[in-house]
Short mmCIF file of C-alpha atoms in Angstrom, two decimals:
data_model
loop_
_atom_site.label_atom_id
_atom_site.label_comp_id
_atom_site.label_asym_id
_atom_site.label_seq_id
_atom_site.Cartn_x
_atom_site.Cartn_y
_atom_site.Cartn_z
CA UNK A 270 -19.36 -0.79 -11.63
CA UNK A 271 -18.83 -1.76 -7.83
CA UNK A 272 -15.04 -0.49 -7.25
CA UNK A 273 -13.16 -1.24 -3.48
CA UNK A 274 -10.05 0.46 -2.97
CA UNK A 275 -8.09 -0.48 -0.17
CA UNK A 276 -6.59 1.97 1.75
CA UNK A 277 -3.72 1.90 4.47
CA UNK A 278 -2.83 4.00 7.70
CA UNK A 279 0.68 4.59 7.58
CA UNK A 280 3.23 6.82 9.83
CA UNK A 281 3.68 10.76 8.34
CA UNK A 282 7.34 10.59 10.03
CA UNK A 283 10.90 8.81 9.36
CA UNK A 284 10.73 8.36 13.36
CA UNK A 285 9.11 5.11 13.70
CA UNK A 286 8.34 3.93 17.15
CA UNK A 287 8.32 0.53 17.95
CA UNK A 288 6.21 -2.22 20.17
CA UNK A 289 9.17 -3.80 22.06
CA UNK A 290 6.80 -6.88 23.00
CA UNK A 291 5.28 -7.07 20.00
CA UNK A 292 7.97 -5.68 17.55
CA UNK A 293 4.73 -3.86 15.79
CA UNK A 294 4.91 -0.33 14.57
CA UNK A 295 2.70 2.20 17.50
CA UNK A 296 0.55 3.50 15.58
CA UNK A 297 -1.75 5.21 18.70
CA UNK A 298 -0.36 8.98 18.79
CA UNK A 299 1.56 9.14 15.40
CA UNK A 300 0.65 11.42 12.85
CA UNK A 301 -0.75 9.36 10.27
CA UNK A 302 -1.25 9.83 6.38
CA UNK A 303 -2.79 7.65 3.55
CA UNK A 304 -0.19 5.44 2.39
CA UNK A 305 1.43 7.64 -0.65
CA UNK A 306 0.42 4.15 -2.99
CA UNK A 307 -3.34 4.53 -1.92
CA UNK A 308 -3.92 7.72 -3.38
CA UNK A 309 -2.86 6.84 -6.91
CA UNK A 310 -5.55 3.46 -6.30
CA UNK A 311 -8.19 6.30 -5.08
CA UNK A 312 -7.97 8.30 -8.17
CA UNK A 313 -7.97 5.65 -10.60
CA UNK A 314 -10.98 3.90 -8.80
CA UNK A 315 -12.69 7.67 -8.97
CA UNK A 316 -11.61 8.26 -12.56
CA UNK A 317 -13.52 4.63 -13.20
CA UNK A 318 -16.95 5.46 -11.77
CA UNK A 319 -16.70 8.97 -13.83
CA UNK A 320 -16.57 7.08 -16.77
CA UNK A 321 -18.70 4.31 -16.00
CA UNK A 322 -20.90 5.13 -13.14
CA UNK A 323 -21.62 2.70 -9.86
CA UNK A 324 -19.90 2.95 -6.72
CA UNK A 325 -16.71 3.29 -4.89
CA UNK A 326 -16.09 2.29 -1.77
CA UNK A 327 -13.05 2.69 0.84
CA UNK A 328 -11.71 -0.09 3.04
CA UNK A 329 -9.54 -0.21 5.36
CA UNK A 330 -8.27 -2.16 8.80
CA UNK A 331 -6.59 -0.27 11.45
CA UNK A 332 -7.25 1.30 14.82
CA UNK A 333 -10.36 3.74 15.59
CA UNK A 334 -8.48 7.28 14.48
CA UNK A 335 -8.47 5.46 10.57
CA UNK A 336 -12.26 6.54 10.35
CA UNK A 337 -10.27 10.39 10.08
CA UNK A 338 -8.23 8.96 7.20
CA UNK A 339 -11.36 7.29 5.08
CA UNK A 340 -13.44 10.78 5.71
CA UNK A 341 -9.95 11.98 3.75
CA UNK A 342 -10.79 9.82 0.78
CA UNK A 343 -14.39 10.84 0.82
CA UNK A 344 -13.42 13.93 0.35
CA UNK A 345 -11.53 13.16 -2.73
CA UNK A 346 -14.35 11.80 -4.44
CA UNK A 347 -14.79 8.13 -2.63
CA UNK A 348 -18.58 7.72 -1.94
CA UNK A 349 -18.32 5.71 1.22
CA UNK A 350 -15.82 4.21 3.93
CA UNK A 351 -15.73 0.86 5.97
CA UNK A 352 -13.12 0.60 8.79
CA UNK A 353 -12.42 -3.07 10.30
CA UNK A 354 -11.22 -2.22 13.57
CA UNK A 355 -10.78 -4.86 16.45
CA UNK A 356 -7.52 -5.13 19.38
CA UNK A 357 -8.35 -8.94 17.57
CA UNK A 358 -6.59 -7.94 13.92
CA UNK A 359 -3.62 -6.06 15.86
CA UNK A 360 -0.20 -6.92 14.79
CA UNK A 361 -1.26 -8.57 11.88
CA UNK A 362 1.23 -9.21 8.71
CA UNK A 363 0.45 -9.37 5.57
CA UNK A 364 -1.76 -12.16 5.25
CA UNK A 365 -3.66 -11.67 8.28
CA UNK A 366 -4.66 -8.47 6.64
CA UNK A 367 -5.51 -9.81 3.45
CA UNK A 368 -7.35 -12.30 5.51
CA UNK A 369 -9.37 -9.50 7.26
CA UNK A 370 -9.84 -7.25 4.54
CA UNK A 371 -11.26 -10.42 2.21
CA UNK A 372 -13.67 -11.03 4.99
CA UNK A 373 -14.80 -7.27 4.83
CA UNK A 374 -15.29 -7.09 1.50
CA UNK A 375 -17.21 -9.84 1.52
CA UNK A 376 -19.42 -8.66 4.23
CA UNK A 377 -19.64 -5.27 2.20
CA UNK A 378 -21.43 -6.92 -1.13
CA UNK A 379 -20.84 -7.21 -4.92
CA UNK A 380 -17.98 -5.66 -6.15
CA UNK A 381 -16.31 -5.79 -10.01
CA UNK A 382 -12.68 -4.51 -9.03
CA UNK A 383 -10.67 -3.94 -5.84
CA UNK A 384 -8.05 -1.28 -6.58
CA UNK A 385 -4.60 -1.44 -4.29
CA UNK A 386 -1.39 0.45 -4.10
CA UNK A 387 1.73 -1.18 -4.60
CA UNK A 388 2.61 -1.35 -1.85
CA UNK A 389 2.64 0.49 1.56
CA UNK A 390 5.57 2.67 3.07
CA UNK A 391 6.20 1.34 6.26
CA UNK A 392 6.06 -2.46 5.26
CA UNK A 393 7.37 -2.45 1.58
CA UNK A 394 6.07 -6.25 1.54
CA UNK A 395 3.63 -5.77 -1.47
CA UNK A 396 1.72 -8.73 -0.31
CA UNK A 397 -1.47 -7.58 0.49
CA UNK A 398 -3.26 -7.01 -3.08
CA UNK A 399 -1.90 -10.43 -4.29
CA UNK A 400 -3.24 -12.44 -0.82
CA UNK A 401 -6.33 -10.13 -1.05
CA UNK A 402 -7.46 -12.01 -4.57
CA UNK A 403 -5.87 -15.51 -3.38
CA UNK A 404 -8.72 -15.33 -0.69
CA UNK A 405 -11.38 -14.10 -2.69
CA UNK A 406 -10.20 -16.82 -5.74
CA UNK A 407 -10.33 -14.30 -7.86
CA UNK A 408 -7.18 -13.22 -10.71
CA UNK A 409 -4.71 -10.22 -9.72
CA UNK A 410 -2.24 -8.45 -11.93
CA UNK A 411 0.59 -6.10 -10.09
CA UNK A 412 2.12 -2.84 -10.67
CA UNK A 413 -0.72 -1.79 -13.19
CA UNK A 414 0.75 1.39 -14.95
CA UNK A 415 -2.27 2.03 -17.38
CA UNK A 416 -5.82 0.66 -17.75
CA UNK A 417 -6.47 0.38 -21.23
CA UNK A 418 -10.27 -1.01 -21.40
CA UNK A 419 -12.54 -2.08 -18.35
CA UNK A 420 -15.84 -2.72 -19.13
CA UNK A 421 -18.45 -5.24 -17.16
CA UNK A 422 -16.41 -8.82 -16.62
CA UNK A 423 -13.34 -7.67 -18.74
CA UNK A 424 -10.33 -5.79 -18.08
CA UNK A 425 -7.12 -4.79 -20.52
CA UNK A 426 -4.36 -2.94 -18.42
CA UNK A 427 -0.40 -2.19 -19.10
CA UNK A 428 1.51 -4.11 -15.98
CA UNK A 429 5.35 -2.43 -15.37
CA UNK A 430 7.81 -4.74 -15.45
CA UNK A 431 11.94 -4.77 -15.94
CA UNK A 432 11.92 -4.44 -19.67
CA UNK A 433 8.63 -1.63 -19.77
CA UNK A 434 5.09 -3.17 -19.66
CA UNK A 435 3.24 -6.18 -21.05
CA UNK A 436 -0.79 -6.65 -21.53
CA UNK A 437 -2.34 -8.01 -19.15
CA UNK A 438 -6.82 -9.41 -19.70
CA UNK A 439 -8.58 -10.62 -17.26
CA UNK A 440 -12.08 -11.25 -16.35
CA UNK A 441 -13.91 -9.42 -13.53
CA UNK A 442 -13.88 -9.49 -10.60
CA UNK A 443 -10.29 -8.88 -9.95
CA UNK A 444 -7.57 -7.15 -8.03
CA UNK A 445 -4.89 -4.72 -9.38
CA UNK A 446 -2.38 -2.76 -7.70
CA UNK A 447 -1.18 0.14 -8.80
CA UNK A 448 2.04 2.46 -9.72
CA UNK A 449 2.73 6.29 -9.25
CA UNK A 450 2.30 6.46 -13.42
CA UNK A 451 -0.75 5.62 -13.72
CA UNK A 452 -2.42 9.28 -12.68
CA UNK A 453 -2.22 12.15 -11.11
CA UNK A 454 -4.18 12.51 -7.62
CA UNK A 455 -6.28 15.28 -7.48
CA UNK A 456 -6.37 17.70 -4.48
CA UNK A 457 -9.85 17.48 -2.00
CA UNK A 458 -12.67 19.94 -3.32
CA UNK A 459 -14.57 22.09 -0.98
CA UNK A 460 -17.73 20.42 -1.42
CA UNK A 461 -15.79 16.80 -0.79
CA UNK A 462 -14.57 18.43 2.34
CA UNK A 463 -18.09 19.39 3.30
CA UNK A 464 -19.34 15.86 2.49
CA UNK A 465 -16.62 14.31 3.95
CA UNK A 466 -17.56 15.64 7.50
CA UNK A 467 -21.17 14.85 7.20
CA UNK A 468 -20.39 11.18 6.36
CA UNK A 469 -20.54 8.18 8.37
CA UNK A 470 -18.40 5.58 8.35
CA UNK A 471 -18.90 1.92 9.14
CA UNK A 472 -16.86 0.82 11.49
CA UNK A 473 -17.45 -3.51 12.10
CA UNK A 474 -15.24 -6.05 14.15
CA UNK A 475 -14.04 -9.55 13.96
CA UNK A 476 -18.33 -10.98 14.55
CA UNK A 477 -19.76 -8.35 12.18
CA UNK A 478 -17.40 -9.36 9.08
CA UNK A 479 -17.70 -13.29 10.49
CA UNK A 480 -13.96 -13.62 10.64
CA UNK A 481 -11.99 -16.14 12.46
CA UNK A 482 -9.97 -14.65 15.11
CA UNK A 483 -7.45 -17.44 15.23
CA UNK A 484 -6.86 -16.54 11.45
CA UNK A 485 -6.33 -12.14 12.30
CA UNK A 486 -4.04 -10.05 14.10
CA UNK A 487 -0.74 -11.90 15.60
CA UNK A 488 -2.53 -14.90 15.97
CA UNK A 489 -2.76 -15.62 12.53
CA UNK A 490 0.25 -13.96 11.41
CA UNK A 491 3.22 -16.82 10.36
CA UNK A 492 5.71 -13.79 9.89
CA UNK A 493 7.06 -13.66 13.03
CA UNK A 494 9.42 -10.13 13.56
CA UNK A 495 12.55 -11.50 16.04
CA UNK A 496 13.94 -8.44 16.87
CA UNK A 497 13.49 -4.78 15.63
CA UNK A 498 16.46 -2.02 15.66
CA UNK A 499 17.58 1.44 14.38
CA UNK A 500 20.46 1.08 12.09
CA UNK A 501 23.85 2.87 13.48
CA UNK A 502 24.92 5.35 11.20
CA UNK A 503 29.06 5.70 11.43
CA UNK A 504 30.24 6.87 7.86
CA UNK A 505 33.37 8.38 7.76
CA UNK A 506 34.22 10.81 5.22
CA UNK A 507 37.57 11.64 4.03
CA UNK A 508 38.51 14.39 1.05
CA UNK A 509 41.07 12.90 -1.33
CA UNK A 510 42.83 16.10 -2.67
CA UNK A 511 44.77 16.98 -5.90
CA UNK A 512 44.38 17.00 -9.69
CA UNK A 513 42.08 13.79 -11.21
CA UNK A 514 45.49 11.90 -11.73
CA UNK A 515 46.75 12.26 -8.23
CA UNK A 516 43.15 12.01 -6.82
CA UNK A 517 43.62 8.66 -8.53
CA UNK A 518 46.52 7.39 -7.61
CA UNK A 519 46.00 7.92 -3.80
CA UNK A 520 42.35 6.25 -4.36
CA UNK A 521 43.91 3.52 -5.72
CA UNK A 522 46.01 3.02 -2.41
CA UNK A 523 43.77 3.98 -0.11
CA UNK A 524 41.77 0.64 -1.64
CA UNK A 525 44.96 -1.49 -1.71
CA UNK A 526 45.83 -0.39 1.93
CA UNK A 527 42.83 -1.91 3.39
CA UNK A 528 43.62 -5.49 1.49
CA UNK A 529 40.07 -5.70 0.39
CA UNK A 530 39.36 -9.38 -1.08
CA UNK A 531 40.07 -8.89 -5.21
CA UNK A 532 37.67 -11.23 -7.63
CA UNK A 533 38.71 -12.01 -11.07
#
């Protein structure tokens, strides 16, 4: 079984700088981690090919330093990488990457399942795995918790929702996305690390994957971010003192001084 996972570069810091012009995160000179999401979608793609043999393969779209980041998942177990990298997918949203990352995919050969987190930290959109199979016409199911059968053109997984989970076939190919409950990541082995360093990866632009530029990066981005700003933080505190009953009382007004609107 031919297994993509799709993997993300995201910031390893709550200080998030900011493209003025472009109101894009800089990602040049950040420390960078695999999106927390991705790791869960690594494992369960690795835990696949265990069971059922074929291939797994890494892909991701970001700037040249990514190529560090799929060597990462190589370690883990992944058996090769593919980085999209081109100034001509900067500053894309959402579905300018699924856009980009179809187009790679396709470029890259057969595949039976593309495995996605969530969602990824610094966007919280959890867009991507949904657009990824609306460009590839192919079915999707969200927030998979458990697989419960995948064999060749079938798949039987547990999708989270409000109330627990509900079942979820569909034929292959497909795209899921996945939760934190679904497994455990494991830790990078020695020898992963060791083949990890000796591994290339492919690295192909806008003309290698035949994408449209008009249709990547900001160009082909309808979300359009107006204006980008660090929340000001001015919480007061104040310690109401006395028993629970007087504690109370003076709560009560504290909350009737201020003449806050009352619904009934």
């Amino acid at each position: 079984m031919n297994i993509v996972v799709c993997i993300k570069q995201v910031p390893d810091t709550t200080e998030v700088r900011m493209n003025k012009e472009t109101n894009t995160i800089i990602r040049e000179g950040q420390k960078s981690i695999i999106n927390p999401f991705d790791t869960y979608a690594i494992e369960e793609s690795i835990r696949i090919r265990e069971k059922l043999g074929g291939k797994v393969t890494a892909i991701s779209m970001g700037i040249p330093s990514v190529e560090d980041l799929l060597k990462q998942a190589i370690a883990l177990g992944v058996d090769e990488g593919v980085l999209l990298s081109d100034k001509a997918f900067a500053g894309a949203d959402s579905l300018a990457t699924a856009y980009t990352l179809s187009k790679g995919i396709m470029k890259n050969g057969k595949f039976d399942l593309i495995i996605c987190g969530k969602q990824a930290t610094d966007g919280d959109t959890a867009q991507v795995g949904p657009g990824l199979a609306e460009k590839l016409g192919i079915p999707h199911t969200t927030c998979v918790r458990k697989i419960e059968e995948i064999r060749e053109g079938y798949i039987r997984c547990q999708r989270m929702n409000e109330d627990g989970y509900e079942i979820i076939e569909m034929p292959l190919p497909a795209v899921i996305t996945v939760v934190k409950e679904i497994n455990e990541p494991r830790l990078s082995s020695i020898k992963g690390i060791m083949r990890a360093n000796k591994a290339k990866i492919s690295v192909w632009n806008a003309e290698d994957i035949n994408a449209t530029k008009s249709l990547c990066g900001l160009s082909g981005s309808p979300t359009q971010v107006v204006d980008t700003f660090v929340p000001e933080l001015n919480i007061k505190a104040e310690m109401i003192e006395g028993d629970s009953d007087q504690q109370a009382k003076k709560l009560v007004d504290k909350l009737l001084s201020m003449q806050l609107p009352v619904f009934k």
